[in-house]
PDB file of C-alpha atoms in Angstrom:
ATOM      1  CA  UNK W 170     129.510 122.382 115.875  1.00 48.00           C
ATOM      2  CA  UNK W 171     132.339 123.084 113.291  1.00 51.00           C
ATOM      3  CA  UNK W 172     132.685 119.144 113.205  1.00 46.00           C
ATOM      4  CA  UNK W 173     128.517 118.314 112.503  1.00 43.00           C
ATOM      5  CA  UNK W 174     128.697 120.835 109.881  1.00 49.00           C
ATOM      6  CA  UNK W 175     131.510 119.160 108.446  1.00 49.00           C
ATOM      7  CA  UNK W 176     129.606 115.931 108.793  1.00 43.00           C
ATOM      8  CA  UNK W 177     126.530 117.134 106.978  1.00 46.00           C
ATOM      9  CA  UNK W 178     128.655 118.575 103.788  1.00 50.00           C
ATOM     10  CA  UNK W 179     130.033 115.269 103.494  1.00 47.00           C
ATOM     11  CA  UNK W 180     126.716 113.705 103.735  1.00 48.00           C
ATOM     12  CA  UNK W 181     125.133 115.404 101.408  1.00 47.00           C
ATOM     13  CA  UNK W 182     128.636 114.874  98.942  1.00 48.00           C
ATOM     14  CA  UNK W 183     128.290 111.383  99.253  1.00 48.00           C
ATOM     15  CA  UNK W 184     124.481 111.557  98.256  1.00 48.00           C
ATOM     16  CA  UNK W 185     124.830 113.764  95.161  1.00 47.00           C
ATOM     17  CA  UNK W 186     127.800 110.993  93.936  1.00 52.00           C
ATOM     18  CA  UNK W 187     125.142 107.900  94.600  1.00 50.00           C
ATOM     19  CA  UNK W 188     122.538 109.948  92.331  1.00 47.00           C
ATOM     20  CA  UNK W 189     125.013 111.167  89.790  1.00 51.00           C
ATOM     21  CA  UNK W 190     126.042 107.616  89.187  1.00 53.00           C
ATOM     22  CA  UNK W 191     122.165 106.007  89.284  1.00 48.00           C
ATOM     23  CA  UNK W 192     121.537 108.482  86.744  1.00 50.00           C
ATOM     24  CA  UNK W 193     124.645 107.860  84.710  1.00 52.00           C
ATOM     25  CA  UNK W 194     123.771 104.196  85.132  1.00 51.00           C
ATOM     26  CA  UNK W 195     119.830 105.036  84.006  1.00 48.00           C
ATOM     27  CA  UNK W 196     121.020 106.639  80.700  1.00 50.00           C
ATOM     28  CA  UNK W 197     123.646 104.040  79.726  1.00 49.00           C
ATOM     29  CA  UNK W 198     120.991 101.424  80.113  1.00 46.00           C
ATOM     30  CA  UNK W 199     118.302 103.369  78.254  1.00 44.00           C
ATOM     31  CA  UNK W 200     120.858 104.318  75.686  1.00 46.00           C
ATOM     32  CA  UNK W 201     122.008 100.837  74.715  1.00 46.00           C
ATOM     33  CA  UNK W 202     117.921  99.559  74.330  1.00 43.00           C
ATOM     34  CA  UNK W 203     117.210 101.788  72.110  1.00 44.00           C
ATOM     35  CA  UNK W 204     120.459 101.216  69.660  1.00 44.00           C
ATOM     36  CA  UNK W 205     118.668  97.492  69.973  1.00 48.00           C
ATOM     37  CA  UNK W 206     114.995  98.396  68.931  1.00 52.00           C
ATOM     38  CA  UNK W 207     113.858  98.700  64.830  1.00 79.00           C
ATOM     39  CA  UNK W 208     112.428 101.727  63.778  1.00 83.00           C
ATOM     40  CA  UNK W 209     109.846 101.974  60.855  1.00 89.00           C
ATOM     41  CA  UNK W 210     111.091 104.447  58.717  1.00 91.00           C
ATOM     42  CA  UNK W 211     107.620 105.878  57.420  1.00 93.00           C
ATOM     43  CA  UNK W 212     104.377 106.327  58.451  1.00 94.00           C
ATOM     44  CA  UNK W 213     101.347 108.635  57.256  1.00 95.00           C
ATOM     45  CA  UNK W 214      99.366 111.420  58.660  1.00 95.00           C
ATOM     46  CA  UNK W 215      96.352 113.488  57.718  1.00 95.00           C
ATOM     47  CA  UNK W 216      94.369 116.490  59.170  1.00 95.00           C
ATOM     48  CA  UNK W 217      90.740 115.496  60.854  1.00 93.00           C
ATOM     49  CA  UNK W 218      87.738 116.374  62.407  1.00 93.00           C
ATOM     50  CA  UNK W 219      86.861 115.159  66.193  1.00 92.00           C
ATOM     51  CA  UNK W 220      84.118 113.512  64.192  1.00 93.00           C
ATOM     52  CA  UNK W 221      85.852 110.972  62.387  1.00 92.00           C
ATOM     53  CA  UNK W 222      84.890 107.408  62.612  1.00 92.00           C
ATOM     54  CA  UNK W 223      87.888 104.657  62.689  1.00 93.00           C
ATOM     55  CA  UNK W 224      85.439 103.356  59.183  1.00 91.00           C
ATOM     56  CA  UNK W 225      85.409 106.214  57.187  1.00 90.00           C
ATOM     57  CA  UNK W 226      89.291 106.788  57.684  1.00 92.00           C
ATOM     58  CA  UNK W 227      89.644 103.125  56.383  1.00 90.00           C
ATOM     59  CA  UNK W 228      87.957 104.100  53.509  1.00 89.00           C
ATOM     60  CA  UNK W 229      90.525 106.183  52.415  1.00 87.00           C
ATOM     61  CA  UNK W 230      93.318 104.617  51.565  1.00 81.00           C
ATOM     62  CA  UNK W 231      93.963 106.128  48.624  1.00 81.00           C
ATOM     63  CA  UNK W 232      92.930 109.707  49.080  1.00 81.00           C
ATOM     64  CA  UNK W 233      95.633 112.441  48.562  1.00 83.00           C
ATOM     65  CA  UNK W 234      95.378 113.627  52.219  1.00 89.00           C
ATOM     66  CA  UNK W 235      97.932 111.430  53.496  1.00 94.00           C
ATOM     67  CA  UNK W 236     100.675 112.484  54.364  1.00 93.00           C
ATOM     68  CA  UNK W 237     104.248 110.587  54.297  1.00 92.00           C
ATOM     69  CA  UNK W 238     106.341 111.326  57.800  1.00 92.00           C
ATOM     70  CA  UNK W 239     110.162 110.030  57.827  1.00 91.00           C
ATOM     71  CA  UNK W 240     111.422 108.692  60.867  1.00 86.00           C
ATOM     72  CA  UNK W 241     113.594 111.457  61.825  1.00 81.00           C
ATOM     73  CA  UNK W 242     112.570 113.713  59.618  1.00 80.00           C
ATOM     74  CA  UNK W 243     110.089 117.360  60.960  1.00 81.00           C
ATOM     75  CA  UNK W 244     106.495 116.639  61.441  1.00 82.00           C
ATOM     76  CA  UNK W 245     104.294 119.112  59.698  1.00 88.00           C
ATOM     77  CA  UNK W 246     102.876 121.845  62.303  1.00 89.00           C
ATOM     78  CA  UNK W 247      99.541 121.514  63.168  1.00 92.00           C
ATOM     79  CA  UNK W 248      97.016 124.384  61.790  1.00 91.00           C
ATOM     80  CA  UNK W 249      95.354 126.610  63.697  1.00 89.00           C
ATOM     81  CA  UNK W 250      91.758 125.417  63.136  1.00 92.00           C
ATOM     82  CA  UNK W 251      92.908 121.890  63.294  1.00 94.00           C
ATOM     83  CA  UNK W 252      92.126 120.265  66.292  1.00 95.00           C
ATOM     84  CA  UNK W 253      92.479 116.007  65.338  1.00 96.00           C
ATOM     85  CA  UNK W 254      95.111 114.282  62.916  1.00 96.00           C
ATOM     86  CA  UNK W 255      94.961 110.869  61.777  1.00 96.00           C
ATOM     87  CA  UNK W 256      98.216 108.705  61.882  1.00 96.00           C
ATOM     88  CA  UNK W 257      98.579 105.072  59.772  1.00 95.00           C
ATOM     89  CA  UNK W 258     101.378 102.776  60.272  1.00 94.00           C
ATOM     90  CA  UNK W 259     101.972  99.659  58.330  1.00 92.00           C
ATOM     91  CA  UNK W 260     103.163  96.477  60.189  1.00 92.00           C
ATOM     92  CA  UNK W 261     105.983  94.592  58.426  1.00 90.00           C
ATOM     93  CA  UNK W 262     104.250  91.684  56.660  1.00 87.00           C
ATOM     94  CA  UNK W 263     105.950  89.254  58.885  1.00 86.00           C
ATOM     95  CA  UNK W 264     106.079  89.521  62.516  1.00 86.00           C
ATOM     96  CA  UNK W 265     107.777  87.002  65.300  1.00 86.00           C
ATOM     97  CA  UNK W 266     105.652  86.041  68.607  1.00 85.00           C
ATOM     98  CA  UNK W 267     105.303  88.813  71.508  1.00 86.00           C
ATOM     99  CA  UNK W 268     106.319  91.350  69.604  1.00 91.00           C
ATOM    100  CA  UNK W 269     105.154  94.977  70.490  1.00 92.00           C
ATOM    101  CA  UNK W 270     105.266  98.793  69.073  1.00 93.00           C
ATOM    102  CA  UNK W 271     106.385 101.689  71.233  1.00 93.00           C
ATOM    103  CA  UNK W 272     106.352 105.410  70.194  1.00 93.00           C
ATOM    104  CA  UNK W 273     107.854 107.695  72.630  1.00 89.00           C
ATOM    105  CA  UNK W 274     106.467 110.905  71.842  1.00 90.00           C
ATOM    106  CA  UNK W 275     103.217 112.071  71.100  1.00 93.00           C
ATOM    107  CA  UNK W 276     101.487 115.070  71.767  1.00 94.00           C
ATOM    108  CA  UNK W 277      98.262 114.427  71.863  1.00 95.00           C
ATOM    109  CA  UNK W 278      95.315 114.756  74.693  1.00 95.00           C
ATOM    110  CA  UNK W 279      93.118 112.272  73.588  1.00 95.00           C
ATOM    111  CA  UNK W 280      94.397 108.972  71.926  1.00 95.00           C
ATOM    112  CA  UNK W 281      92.611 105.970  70.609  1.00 95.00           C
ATOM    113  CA  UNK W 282      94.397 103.255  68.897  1.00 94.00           C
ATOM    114  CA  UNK W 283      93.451 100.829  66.487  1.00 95.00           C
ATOM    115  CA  UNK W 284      94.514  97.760  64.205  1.00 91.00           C
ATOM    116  CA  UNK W 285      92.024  97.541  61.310  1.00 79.00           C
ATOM    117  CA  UNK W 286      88.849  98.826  63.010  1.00 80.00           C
ATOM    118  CA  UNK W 287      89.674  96.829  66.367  1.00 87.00           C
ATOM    119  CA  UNK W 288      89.821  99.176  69.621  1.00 90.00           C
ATOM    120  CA  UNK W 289      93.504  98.584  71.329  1.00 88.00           C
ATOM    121  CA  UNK W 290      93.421 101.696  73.427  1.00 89.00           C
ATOM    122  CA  UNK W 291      91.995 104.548  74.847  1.00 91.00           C
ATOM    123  CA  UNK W 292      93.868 107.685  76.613  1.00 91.00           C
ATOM    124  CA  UNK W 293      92.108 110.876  77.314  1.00 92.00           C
ATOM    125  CA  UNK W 294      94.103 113.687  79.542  1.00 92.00           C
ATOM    126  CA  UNK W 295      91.030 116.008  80.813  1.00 88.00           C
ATOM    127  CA  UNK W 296      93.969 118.773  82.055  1.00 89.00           C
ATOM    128  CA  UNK W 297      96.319 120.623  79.719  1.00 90.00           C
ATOM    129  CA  UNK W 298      98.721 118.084  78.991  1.00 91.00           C
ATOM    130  CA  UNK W 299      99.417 116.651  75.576  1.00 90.00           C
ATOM    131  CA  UNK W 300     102.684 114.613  75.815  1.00 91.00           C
ATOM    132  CA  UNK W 301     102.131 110.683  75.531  1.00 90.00           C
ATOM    133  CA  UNK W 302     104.067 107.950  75.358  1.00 89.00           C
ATOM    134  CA  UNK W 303     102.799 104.435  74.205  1.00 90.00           C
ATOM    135  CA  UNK W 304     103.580 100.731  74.357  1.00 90.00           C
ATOM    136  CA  UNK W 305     101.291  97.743  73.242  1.00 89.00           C
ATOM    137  CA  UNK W 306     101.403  93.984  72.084  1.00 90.00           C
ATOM    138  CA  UNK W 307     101.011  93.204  68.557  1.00 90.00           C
ATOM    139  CA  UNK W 308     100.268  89.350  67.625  1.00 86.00           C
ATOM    140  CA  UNK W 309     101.858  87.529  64.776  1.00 87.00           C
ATOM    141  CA  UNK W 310      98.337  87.396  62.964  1.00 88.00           C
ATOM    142  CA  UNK W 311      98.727  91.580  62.690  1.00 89.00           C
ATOM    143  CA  UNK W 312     101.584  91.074  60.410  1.00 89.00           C
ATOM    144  CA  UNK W 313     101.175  92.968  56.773  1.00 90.00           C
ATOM    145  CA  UNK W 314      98.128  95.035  58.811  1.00 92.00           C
ATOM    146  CA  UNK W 315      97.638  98.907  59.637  1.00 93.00           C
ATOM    147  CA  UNK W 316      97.591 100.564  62.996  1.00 94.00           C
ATOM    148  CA  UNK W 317      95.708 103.573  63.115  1.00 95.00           C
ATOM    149  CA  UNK W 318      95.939 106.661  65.882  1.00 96.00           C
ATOM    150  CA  UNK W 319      93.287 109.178  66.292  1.00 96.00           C
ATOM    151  CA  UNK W 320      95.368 111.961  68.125  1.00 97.00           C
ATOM    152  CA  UNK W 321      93.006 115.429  69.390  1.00 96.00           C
ATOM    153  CA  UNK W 322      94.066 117.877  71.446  1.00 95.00           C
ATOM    154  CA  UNK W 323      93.156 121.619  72.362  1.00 93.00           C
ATOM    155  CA  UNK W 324      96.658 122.887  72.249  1.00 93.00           C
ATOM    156  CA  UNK W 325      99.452 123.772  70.427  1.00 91.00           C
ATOM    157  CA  UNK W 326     100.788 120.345  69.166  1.00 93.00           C
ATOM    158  CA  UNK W 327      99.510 117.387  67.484  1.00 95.00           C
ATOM    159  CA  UNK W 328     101.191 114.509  66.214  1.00 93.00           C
ATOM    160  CA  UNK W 329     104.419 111.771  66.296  1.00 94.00           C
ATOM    161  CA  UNK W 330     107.524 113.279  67.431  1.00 91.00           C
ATOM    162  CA  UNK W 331     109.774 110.781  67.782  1.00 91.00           C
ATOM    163  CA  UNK W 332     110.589 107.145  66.123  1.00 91.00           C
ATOM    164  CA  UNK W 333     108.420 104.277  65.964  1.00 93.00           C
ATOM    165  CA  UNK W 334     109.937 101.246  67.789  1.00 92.00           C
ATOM    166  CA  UNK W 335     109.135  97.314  66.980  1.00 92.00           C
ATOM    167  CA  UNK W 336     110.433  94.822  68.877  1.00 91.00           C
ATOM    168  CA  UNK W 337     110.134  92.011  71.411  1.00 91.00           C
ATOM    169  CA  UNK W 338     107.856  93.020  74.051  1.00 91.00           C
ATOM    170  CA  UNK W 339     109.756  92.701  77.210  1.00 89.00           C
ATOM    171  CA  UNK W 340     112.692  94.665  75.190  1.00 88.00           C
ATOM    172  CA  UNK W 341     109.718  97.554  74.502  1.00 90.00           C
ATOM    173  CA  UNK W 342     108.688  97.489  78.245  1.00 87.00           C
ATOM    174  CA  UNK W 343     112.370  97.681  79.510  1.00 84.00           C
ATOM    175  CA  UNK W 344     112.557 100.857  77.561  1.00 81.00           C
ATOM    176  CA  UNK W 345     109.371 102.096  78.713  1.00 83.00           C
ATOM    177  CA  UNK W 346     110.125 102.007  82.237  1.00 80.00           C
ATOM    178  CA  UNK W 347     114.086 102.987  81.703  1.00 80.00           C
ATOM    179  CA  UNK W 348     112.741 106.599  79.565  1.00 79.00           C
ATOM    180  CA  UNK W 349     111.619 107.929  83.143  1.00 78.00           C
ATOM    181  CA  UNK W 350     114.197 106.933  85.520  1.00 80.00           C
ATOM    182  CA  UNK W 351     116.589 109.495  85.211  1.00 79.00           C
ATOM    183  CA  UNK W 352     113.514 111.832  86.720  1.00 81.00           C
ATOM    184  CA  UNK W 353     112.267 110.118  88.958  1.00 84.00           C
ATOM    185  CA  UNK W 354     115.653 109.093  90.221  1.00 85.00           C
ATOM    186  CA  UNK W 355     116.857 112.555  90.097  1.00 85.00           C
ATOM    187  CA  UNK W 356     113.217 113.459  92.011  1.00 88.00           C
ATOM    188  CA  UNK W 357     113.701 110.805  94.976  1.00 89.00           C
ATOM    189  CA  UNK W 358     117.453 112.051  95.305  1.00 88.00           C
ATOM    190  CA  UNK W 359     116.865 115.772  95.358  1.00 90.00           C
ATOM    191  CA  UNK W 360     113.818 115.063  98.211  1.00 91.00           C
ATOM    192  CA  UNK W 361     116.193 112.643  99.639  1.00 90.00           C
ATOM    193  CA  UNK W 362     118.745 115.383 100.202  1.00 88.00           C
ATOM    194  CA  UNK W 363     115.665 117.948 101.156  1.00 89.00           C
ATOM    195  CA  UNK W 364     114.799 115.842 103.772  1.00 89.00           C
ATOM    196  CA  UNK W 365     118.313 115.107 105.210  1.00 88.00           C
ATOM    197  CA  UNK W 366     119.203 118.892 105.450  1.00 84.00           C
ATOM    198  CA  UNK W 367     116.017 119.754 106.952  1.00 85.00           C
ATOM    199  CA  UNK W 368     116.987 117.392 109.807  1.00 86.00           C
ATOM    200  CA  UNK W 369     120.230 118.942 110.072  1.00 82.00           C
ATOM    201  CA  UNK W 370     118.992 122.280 110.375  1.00 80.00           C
ATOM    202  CA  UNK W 371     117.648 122.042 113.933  1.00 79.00           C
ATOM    203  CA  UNK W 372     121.397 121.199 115.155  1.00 79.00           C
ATOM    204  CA  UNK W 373     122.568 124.376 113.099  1.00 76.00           C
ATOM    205  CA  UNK W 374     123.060 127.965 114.942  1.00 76.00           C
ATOM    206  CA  UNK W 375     120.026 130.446 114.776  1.00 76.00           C
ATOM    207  CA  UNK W 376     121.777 132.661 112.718  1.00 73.00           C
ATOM    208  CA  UNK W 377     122.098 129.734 109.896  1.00 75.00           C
ATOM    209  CA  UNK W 378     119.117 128.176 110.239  1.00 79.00           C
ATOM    210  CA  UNK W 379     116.588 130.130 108.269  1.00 78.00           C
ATOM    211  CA  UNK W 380     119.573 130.279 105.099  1.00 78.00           C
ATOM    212  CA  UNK W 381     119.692 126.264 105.780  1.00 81.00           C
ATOM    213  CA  UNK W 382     115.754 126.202 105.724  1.00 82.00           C
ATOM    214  CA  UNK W 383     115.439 128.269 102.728  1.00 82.00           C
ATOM    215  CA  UNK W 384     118.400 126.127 100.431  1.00 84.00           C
ATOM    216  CA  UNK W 385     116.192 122.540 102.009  1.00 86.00           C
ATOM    217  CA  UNK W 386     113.073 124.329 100.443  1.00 87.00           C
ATOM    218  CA  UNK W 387     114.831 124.869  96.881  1.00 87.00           C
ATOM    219  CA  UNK W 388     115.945 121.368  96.941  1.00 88.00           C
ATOM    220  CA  UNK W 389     112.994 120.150  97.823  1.00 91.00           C
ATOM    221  CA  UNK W 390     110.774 121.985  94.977  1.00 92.00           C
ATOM    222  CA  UNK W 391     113.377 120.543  91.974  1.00 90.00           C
ATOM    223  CA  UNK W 392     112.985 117.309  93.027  1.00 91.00           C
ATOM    224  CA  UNK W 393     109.162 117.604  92.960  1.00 93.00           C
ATOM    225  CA  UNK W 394     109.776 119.289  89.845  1.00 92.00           C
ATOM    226  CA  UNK W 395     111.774 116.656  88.303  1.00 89.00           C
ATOM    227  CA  UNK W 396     109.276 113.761  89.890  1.00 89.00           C
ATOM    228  CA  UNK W 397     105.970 115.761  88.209  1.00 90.00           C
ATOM    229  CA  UNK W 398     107.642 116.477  84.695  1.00 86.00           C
ATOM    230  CA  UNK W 399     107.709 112.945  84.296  1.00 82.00           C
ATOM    231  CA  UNK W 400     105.082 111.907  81.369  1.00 82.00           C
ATOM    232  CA  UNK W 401     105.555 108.501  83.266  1.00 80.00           C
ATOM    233  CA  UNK W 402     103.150 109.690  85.782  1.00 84.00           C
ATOM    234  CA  UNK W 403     100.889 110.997  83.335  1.00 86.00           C
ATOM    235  CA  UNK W 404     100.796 107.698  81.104  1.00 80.00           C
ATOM    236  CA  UNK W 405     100.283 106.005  84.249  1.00 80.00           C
ATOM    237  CA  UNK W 406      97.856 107.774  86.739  1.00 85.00           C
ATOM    238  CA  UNK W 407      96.011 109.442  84.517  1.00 86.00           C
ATOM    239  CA  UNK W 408      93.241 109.645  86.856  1.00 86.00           C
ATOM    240  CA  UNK W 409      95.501 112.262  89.223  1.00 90.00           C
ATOM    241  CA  UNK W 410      96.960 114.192  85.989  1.00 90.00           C
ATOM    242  CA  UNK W 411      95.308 117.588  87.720  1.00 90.00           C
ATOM    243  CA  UNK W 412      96.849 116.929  90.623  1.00 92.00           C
ATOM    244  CA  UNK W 413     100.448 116.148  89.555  1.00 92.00           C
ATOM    245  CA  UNK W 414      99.928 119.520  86.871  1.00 91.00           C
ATOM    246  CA  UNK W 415      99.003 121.912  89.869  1.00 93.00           C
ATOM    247  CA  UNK W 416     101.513 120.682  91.808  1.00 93.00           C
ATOM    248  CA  UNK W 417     104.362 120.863  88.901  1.00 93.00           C
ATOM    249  CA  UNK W 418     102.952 124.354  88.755  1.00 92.00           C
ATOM    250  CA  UNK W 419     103.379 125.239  92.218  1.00 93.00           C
ATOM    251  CA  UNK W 420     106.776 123.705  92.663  1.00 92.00           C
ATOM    252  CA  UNK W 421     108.457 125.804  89.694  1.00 91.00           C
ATOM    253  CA  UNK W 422     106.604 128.697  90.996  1.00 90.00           C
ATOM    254  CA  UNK W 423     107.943 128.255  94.692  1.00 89.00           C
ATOM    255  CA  UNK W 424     111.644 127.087  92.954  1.00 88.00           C
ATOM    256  CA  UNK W 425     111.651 130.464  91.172  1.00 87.00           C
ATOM    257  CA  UNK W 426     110.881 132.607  93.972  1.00 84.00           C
ATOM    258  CA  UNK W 427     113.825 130.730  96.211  1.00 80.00           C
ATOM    259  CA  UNK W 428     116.085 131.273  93.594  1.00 80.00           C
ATOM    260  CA  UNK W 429     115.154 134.723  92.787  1.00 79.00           C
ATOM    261  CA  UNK W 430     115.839 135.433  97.030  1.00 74.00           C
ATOM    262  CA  UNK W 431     118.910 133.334  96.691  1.00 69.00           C
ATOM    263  CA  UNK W 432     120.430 135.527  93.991  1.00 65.00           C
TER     264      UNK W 432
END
């Protein structure tokens, strides 16, 4: 017995190294593609109304509501009242061949994209969730053009938090998938380990079993956690947005109470 307990600490050692280094690997990668990417270093915003048409925005161009954002600078907060903002980028007049734009953060519920007038996307979160991330093509023929977001929400939050990437598509969808990984990895690992100790349990003395159980439980709530916080899934499977939400919800609330009997 002393010897399968031994066993199963090594186990789950050898585990936590293989998903310490994935993740160390994860963020490395990540890291290094986004030294690569171009960032525009302004864009505008302005206050709306969910009424808006993609037209009348066009039409002013000029007007004094427009405000100029810094990449890296503070977004303004969003008012009270205020429940849509407006956001206009400028495209570099020149552009190469499959080239694309990717903003990592954006809280927003609703989203809908456009290059002068033309529809390029549609996102609409129907559960209280307002953190985005985008990626789409832009053609040589956009170069010089604007691309315009209608961002609305019922929350807190509204607006770009985070730079605003160019550059070669594949680049853009490497760093896309790589922003997640450490999550999801992390997710898989810790239910990975959840599962493993939950075997070993049944060879494990009465009196240690339940303690086992209970630690199995924790582990298997954070990775569910981690999996669920992931606006990957969001972006992604939109349709099942509820779902994943209730069951983030549950998870933390289950990982509390475990922790809480732990301590």
């Amino acid at each position: 017995m002393q010897l399968l307990q031994q066993l199963i600490q090594l186990r789950s050692k050898i585990g936590l190294f293989i998903l310490f280094g994935l993740l160390f690997t994860a963020s490395y990668t990540f890291a290094d593609q986004s030294e690569q990417m171009k960032a525009i270093p302004t864009w505008e915003m302005m206050w709306g109304t969910p009424t808006d048409q993609i037209k009348d925005v066009i039409a002013l161009s000029e007007s004094e509501r427009w405000m100029t954002i810094t990449s890296g600078g503070i977004a303004p907060n969003k008012p009270s009242e205020v429940a849509t903002a407006w956001v206009r980028i400028q495209l570099p007049s020149q552009l190469p061949r499959d080239y694309g734009m990717y903003i990592d953060g954006i809280y927003a519920q609703q989203m809908s994209m456009y290059i002068e007038g033309r529809v390029l996307r549609e996102v609409n979160f129907d559960f209280p969730f307002d953190e985005q991330r985008s990626l789409f093509p832009i053609s040589a023929e956009d170069g010089g053009n604007y691309v315009y977001l209608k961002l609305q929400t019922s929350m807190d939050r509204l607006g770009i938090h985070s730079q605003i990437e160019l550059d070669h598509y594949d680049t853009l969808t490497h760093a896309f998938i790589f922003r997640d990984l450490q999550n999801i990895i992390l997710g898989f690992g810790f239910l990975f380990i959840a599962v493993i100790m939950l075997i070993c349990a049944s060879f494990l003395k009465q009196s240690q079993r339940a303690t086992w159980i209970s630690l199995s439980l924790m582990i298997l709530t954070l990775g569910t956690i981690f999996l669920t916080y992931s606006p990957f899934l969001y972006a992604n499977f939109t349709r099942f947005g509820g779902i994943f939400l209730t069951i983030f919800d549950l998870s933390l609330a289950v990982f509390f109470t475990f922790v809480a009997l732990f301590l």
